[in-house]
mmCIF file of C-alpha atoms in Angstrom:
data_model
loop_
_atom_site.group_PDB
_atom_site.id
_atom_site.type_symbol
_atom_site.label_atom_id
_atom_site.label_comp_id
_atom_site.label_asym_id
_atom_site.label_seq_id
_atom_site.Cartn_x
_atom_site.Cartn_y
_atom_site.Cartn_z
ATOM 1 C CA UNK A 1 140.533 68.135 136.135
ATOM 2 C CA UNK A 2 137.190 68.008 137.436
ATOM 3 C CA UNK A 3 136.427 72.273 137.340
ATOM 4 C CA UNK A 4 134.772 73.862 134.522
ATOM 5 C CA UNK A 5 134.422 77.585 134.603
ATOM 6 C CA UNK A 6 132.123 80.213 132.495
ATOM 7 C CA UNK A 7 131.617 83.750 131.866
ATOM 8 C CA UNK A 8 128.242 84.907 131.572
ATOM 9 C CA UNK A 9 127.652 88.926 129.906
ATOM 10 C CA UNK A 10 124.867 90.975 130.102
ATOM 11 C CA UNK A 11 122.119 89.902 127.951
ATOM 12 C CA UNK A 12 123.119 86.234 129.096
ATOM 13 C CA UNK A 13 122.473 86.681 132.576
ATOM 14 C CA UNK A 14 118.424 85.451 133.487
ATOM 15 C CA UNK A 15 116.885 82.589 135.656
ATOM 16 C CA UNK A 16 116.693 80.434 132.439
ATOM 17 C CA UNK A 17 120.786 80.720 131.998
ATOM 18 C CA UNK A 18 121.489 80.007 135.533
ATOM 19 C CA UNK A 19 119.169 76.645 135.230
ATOM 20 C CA UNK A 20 121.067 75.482 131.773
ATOM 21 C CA UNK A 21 124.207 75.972 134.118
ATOM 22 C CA UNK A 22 123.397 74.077 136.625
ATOM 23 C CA UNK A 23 122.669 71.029 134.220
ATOM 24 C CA UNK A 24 126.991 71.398 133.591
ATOM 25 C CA UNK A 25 127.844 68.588 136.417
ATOM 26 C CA UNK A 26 131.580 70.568 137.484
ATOM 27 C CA UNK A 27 130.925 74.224 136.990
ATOM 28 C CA UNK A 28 132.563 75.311 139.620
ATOM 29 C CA UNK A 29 134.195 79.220 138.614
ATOM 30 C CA UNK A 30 131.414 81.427 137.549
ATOM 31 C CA UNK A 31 132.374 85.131 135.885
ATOM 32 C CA UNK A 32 129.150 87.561 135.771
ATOM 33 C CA UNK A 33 129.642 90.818 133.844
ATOM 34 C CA UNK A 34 126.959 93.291 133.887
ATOM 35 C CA UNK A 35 126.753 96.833 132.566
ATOM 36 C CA UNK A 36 123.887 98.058 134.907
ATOM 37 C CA UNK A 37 122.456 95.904 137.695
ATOM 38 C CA UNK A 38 122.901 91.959 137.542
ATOM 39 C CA UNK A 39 119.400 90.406 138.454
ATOM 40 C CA UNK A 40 120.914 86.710 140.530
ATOM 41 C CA UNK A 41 117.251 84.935 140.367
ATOM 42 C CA UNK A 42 118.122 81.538 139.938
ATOM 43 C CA UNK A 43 121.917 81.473 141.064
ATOM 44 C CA UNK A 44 120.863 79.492 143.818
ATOM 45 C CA UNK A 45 120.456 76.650 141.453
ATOM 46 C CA UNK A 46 124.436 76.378 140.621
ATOM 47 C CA UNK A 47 125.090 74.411 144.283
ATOM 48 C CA UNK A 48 128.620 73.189 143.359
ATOM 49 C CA UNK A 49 129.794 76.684 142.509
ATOM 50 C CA UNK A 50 133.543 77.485 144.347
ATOM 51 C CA UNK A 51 134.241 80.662 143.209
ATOM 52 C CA UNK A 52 132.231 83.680 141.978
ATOM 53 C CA UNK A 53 133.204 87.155 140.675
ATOM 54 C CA UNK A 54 130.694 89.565 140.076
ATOM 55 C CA UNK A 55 130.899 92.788 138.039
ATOM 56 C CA UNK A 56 127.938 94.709 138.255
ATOM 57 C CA UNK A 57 127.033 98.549 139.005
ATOM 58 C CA UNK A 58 124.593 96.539 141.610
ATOM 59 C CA UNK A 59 122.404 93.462 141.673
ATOM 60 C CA UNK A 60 118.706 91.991 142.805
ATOM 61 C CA UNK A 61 117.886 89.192 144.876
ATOM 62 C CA UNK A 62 121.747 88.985 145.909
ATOM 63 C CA UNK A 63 120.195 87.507 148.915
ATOM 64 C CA UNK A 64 120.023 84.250 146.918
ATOM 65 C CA UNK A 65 123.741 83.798 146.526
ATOM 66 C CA UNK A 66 123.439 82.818 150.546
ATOM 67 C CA UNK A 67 121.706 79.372 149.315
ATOM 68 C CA UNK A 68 125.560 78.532 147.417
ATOM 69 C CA UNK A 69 126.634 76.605 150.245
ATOM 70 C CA UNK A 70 129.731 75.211 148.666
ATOM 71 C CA UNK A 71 131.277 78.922 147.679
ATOM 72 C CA UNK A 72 134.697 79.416 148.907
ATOM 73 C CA UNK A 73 135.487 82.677 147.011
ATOM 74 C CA UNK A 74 133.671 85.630 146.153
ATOM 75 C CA UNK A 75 134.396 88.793 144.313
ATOM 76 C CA UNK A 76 132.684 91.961 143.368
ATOM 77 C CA UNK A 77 133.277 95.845 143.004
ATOM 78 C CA UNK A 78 131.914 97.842 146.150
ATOM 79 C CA UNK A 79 127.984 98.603 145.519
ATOM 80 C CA UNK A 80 126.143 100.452 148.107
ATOM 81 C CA UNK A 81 124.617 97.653 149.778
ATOM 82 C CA UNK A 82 126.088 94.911 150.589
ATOM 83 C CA UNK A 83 123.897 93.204 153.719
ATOM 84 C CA UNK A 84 123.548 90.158 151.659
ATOM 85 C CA UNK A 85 127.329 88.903 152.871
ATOM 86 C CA UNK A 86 126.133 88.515 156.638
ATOM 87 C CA UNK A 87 124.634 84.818 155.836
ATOM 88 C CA UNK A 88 126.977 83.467 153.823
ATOM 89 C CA UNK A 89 128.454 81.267 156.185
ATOM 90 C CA UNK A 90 131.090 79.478 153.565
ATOM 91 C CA UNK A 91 132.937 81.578 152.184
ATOM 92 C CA UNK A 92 136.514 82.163 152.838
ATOM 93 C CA UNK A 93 137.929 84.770 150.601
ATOM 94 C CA UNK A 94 136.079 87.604 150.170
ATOM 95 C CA UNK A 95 137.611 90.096 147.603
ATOM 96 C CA UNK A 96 135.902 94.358 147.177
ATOM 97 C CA UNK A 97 137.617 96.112 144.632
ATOM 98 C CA UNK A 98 136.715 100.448 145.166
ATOM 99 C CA UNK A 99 135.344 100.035 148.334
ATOM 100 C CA UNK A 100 137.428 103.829 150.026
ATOM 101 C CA UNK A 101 134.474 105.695 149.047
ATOM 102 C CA UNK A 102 132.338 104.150 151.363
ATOM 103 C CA UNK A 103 131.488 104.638 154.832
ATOM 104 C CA UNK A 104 133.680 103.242 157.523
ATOM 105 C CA UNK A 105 131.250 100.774 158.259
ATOM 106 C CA UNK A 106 130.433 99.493 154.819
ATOM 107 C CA UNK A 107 132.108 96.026 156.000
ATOM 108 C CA UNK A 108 129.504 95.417 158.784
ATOM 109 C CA UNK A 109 127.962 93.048 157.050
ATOM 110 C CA UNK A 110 131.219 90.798 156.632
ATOM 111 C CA UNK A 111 131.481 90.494 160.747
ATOM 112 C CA UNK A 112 128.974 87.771 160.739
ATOM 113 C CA UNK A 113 130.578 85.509 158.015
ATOM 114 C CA UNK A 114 131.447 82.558 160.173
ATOM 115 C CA UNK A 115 134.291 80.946 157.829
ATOM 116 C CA UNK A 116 135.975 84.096 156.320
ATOM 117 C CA UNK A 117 139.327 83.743 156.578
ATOM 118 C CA UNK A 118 140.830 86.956 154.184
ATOM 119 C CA UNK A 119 139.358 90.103 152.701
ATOM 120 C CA UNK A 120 141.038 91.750 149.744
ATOM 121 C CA UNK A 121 140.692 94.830 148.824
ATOM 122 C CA UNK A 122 141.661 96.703 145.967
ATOM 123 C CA UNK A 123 141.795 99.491 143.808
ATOM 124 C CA UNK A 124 143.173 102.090 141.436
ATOM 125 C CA UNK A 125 144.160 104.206 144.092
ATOM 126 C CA UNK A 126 143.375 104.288 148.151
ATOM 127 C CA UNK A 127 142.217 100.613 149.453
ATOM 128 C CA UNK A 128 140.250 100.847 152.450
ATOM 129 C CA UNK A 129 140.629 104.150 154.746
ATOM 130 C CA UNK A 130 141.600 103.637 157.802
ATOM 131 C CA UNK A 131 138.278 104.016 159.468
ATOM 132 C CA UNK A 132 137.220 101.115 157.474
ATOM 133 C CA UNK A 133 139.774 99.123 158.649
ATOM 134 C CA UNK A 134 140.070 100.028 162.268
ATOM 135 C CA UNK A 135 135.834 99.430 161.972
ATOM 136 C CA UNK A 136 136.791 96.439 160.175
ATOM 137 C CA UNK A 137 139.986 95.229 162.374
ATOM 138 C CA UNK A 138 137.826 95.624 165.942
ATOM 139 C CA UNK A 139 135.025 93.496 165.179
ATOM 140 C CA UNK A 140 136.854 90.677 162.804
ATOM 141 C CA UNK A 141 140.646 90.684 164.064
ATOM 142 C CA UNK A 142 141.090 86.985 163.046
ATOM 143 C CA UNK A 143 140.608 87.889 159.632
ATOM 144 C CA UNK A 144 143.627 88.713 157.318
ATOM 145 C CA UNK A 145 143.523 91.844 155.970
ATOM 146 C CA UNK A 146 144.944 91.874 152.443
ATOM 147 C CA UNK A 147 145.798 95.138 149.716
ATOM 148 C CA UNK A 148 146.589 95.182 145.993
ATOM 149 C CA UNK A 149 146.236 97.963 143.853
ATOM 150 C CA UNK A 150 144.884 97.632 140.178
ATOM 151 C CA UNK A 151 146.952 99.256 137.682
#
């Protein structure tokens, strides 16, 4: 099997982590787990990355996580910005767990994602409001909408 995958917490997430990673020649599943805001400086560096799931209360320089050209999947709970999805082009699953609290257009940014394919979205109780996904539904409509809820 030619996939490695890692979890990274807190204190372990920095520029100098991300560059030992990228020295591991098939880490390709990356877990992040952070209590406040996840700083991504140096993410960019993990190029063979396939899958990413991000737990954060937000994150900086999320802008880099465009440069992962190879990611196929990508995860994270609903933070209030999220314009750093419009540019990256690969990926095909795109998972947003608590995202009914948002406005209906809080998926905007997922309209110009060239090769998305499915957006999940999940939570403990209401998934995406319906304005959200009529918003959602008239600018991406080849795009499979899919629901689970946690718990």
């Amino acid at each position: 099997n030619d996939t490695f995958e890692v979890f990274l917490n807190n204190g372990e997430i920095s520029y100098e982590s991300f560059e030992l990673l990228s020295k591991l020649p098939h880490l390709t599943v990356l877990h992040i787990y952070s209590s406040g805001t996840a700083d991504l400086s140096g993410i960019e560096l993990l190029s063979g990355l396939k899958k990413l799931d991000l737990s954060a209360s937000d994150y900086k320089n999320a802008d880099r996580l465009a440069k992962l050209s190879e990611l196929e999947w990508l995860g994270f709970p609903a933070v209030p910005d999220i314009g750093f999805l419009a540019d990256m082009d690969s990926v095909r699953v795109l998972e947003i767990q608590g995202a009914a609290m948002m406005p209906d257009d809080y998926f905007s940014p997922a309209y110009d994602m060239d090769s998305l394919e499915y957006l999940i979205v999940s939570c403990w109780d209401e998934n995406m409001t319906g304005g959200q996904q009529a918003d959602f539904k008239a600018h991406r409509p080849d795009v499979e909408l899919c629901f689970y809820k946690i718990g």
